[in-house]
Tab-separated table of C-alpha atoms in Angstrom:
chain	number	residue	atom	x	y	z
A	1	MET	CA	17.986	-40.848	-22.616
A	2	SER	CA	15.259	-38.256	-22.200
A	3	PRO	CA	13.180	-38.314	-19.024
A	4	SER	CA	9.481	-38.971	-19.241
A	5	VAL	CA	7.874	-35.539	-19.105
A	6	ALA	CA	4.143	-34.941	-19.401
A	7	PRO	CA	3.180	-33.378	-22.739
A	8	GLU	CA	1.368	-30.556	-20.893
A	9	THR	CA	4.574	-29.711	-19.012
A	10	LEU	CA	6.637	-29.709	-22.202
A	11	ALA	CA	4.126	-27.445	-23.941
A	12	ALA	CA	4.001	-25.014	-21.010
A	13	VAL	CA	7.801	-24.892	-20.716
A	14	HIS	CA	8.187	-24.268	-24.454
A	15	GLN	CA	5.618	-21.457	-24.228
A	16	LEU	CA	7.552	-19.909	-21.340
A	17	TYR	CA	10.783	-19.828	-23.329
A	18	GLY	CA	9.113	-18.557	-26.480
A	19	ALA	CA	7.456	-15.791	-24.487
A	20	GLN	CA	10.748	-14.873	-22.823
A	21	SER	CA	12.552	-14.397	-26.122
A	22	HIS	CA	9.754	-12.340	-27.659
A	23	LEU	CA	9.292	-10.217	-24.540
A	24	ILE	CA	12.922	-9.191	-24.078
A	25	ASP	CA	13.453	-8.668	-27.812
A	26	GLY	CA	10.268	-6.586	-28.017
A	27	GLY	CA	11.301	-4.317	-25.156
A	28	HIS	CA	8.670	-5.614	-22.719
A	29	ALA	CA	11.003	-5.506	-19.732
A	30	ARG	CA	8.482	-5.898	-16.904
A	31	ASP	CA	6.666	-8.782	-18.591
A	32	TRP	CA	10.019	-10.485	-19.259
A	33	ALA	CA	10.970	-10.070	-15.590
A	34	LEU	CA	7.662	-11.645	-14.565
A	35	THR	CA	8.692	-14.902	-16.282
A	36	PHE	CA	10.981	-15.274	-13.252
A	37	THR	CA	9.840	-15.822	-9.676
A	38	ALA	CA	9.705	-12.707	-7.463
A	39	ASP	CA	13.137	-13.648	-6.100
A	40	GLY	CA	14.364	-15.029	-9.434
A	41	GLU	CA	18.057	-14.888	-10.206
A	42	PHE	CA	19.909	-14.399	-13.506
A	43	VAL	CA	23.590	-15.381	-13.372
A	44	SER	CA	25.827	-14.768	-16.394
A	45	PRO	CA	29.563	-14.255	-16.886
A	46	SER	CA	28.661	-11.555	-19.436
A	47	TYR	CA	27.565	-9.290	-16.574
A	48	PRO	CA	29.458	-8.283	-13.428
A	49	GLU	CA	27.079	-9.759	-10.873
A	50	PRO	CA	23.847	-11.767	-10.603
A	51	VAL	CA	20.563	-9.944	-11.162
A	52	THR	CA	17.986	-10.858	-8.527
A	53	GLY	CA	14.327	-9.959	-8.030
A	54	THR	CA	11.606	-8.527	-10.251
A	55	GLY	CA	12.735	-4.907	-9.971
A	56	ALA	CA	16.360	-5.637	-10.824
A	57	LEU	CA	15.368	-8.002	-13.658
A	58	THR	CA	13.065	-5.322	-15.100
A	59	ALA	CA	15.845	-2.731	-14.973
A	60	PHE	CA	18.248	-5.220	-16.588
A	61	ALA	CA	15.843	-5.815	-19.504
A	62	GLU	CA	15.183	-2.071	-19.848
A	63	ARG	CA	18.943	-1.422	-20.168
A	64	PHE	CA	19.222	-4.228	-22.707
A	65	ALA	CA	16.484	-2.657	-24.874
A	66	ALA	CA	17.907	0.866	-24.516
A	67	GLU	CA	21.365	-0.286	-25.602
A	68	ALA	CA	19.937	-2.010	-28.686
A	69	ARG	CA	17.975	1.142	-29.599
A	70	ALA	CA	21.079	3.294	-29.121
A	71	ARG	CA	23.001	1.045	-31.541
A	72	ASP	CA	20.022	1.079	-33.954
A	73	GLU	CA	19.931	-2.692	-34.177
A	74	VAL	CA	17.452	-5.491	-33.674
A	75	THR	CA	18.393	-8.199	-31.198
A	76	ARG	CA	16.997	-11.722	-31.187
A	77	HIS	CA	17.338	-14.373	-28.517
A	78	VAL	CA	17.276	-17.712	-30.341
A	79	LEU	CA	16.646	-20.606	-27.981
A	80	THR	CA	17.255	-24.112	-29.324
A	81	ASN	CA	17.790	-27.695	-28.198
A	82	LEU	CA	15.489	-27.285	-25.215
A	83	PHE	CA	15.917	-30.285	-22.905
A	84	VAL	CA	13.779	-30.773	-19.808
A	85	ARG	CA	16.309	-32.743	-17.782
A	86	GLU	CA	13.912	-33.475	-14.958
A	87	ALA	CA	10.399	-32.471	-14.080
A	88	GLY	CA	7.915	-33.003	-11.314
A	89	GLU	CA	4.631	-31.327	-10.505
A	90	ARG	CA	6.262	-28.193	-9.089
A	91	HIS	CA	9.923	-28.264	-10.194
A	92	ALA	CA	11.838	-28.704	-13.432
A	93	THR	CA	15.422	-28.386	-14.590
A	94	VAL	CA	15.876	-27.213	-18.163
A	95	GLU	CA	18.953	-26.909	-20.363
A	96	ALA	CA	19.073	-25.163	-23.722
A	97	TYR	CA	21.333	-23.395	-26.170
A	98	LEU	CA	20.838	-19.661	-26.447
A	99	GLN	CA	22.202	-17.595	-29.303
A	100	ILE	CA	22.068	-13.826	-29.224
A	101	VAL	CA	21.944	-12.420	-32.745
A	102	THR	CA	21.946	-8.730	-33.682
A	103	THR	CA	21.054	-7.074	-36.950
A	104	PRO	CA	22.181	-3.463	-37.338
A	105	ARG	CA	19.843	-1.539	-39.649
A	106	GLY	CA	20.933	-2.183	-43.237
A	107	GLU	CA	23.737	-4.556	-42.201
A	108	PRO	CA	24.145	-8.330	-42.055
A	109	SER	CA	23.171	-10.162	-38.891
A	110	ARG	CA	25.904	-11.325	-36.553
A	111	LEU	CA	26.140	-13.825	-33.739
A	112	VAL	CA	27.013	-11.951	-30.553
A	113	ARG	CA	27.141	-14.917	-28.168
A	114	GLN	CA	26.558	-18.637	-28.121
A	115	THR	CA	25.640	-19.819	-24.650
A	116	THR	CA	24.183	-22.705	-22.716
A	117	ILE	CA	21.573	-22.000	-20.078
A	118	THR	CA	20.539	-24.136	-17.141
A	119	ASP	CA	17.322	-23.081	-15.461
A	120	ASP	CA	15.590	-24.168	-12.287
A	121	LEU	CA	11.851	-23.739	-12.770
A	122	VAL	CA	9.047	-23.811	-10.247
A	123	HIS	CA	5.332	-24.168	-10.854
A	124	GLY	CA	2.806	-22.098	-8.949
A	125	ASP	CA	-0.479	-20.287	-9.446
A	126	GLY	CA	0.977	-18.275	-12.343
A	127	GLY	CA	2.314	-21.349	-14.140
A	128	TRP	CA	5.989	-22.152	-14.694
A	129	ARG	CA	8.507	-19.479	-13.677
A	130	ILE	CA	12.301	-19.393	-13.607
A	131	ARG	CA	13.760	-19.387	-10.118
A	132	ARG	CA	17.394	-19.377	-11.237
A	133	ARG	CA	19.085	-19.095	-14.616
A	134	VAL	CA	22.780	-19.835	-15.027
A	135	VAL	CA	24.343	-18.854	-18.349
A	136	ARG	CA	27.603	-20.364	-19.576
A	137	ARG	CA	29.339	-18.733	-22.509
A	138	ASP	CA	30.756	-21.204	-25.015
A	139	ASP	CA	33.932	-19.131	-25.366
A	140	GLN	CA	34.809	-19.519	-21.689
A	141	PRO	CA	35.952	-22.649	-19.870
A	142	GLN	CA	33.464	-24.293	-17.533
């Protein structure tokens, strides 16, 4: 059963996730990092340790873009099945499926990873921001 979430909250959360995908895929590292809080944290088993804070998140996204350019491929973050598990005026918990798809120039696309994300969001003057993202790879036990 889905919680009752205000339509304005759903729209704003969907915009946040759409912006995130387009920003990181377009190489806009700093703007992507700003979709997190200043002390935001990105936790994923695909990387050796959590990435915390705007500076570290920006550097993370810059490396991501540089690696894609070096491989001469286009990367897309495809977010689906967005579920706002709970939401209040200033806090929300969101779960979604995230696929990372790459397309090498002149080659077929391939699925790199299928993951599930769980995000803790906070709402402030700048709108909704991610305070903590936890990524779970589907190929690893929980």
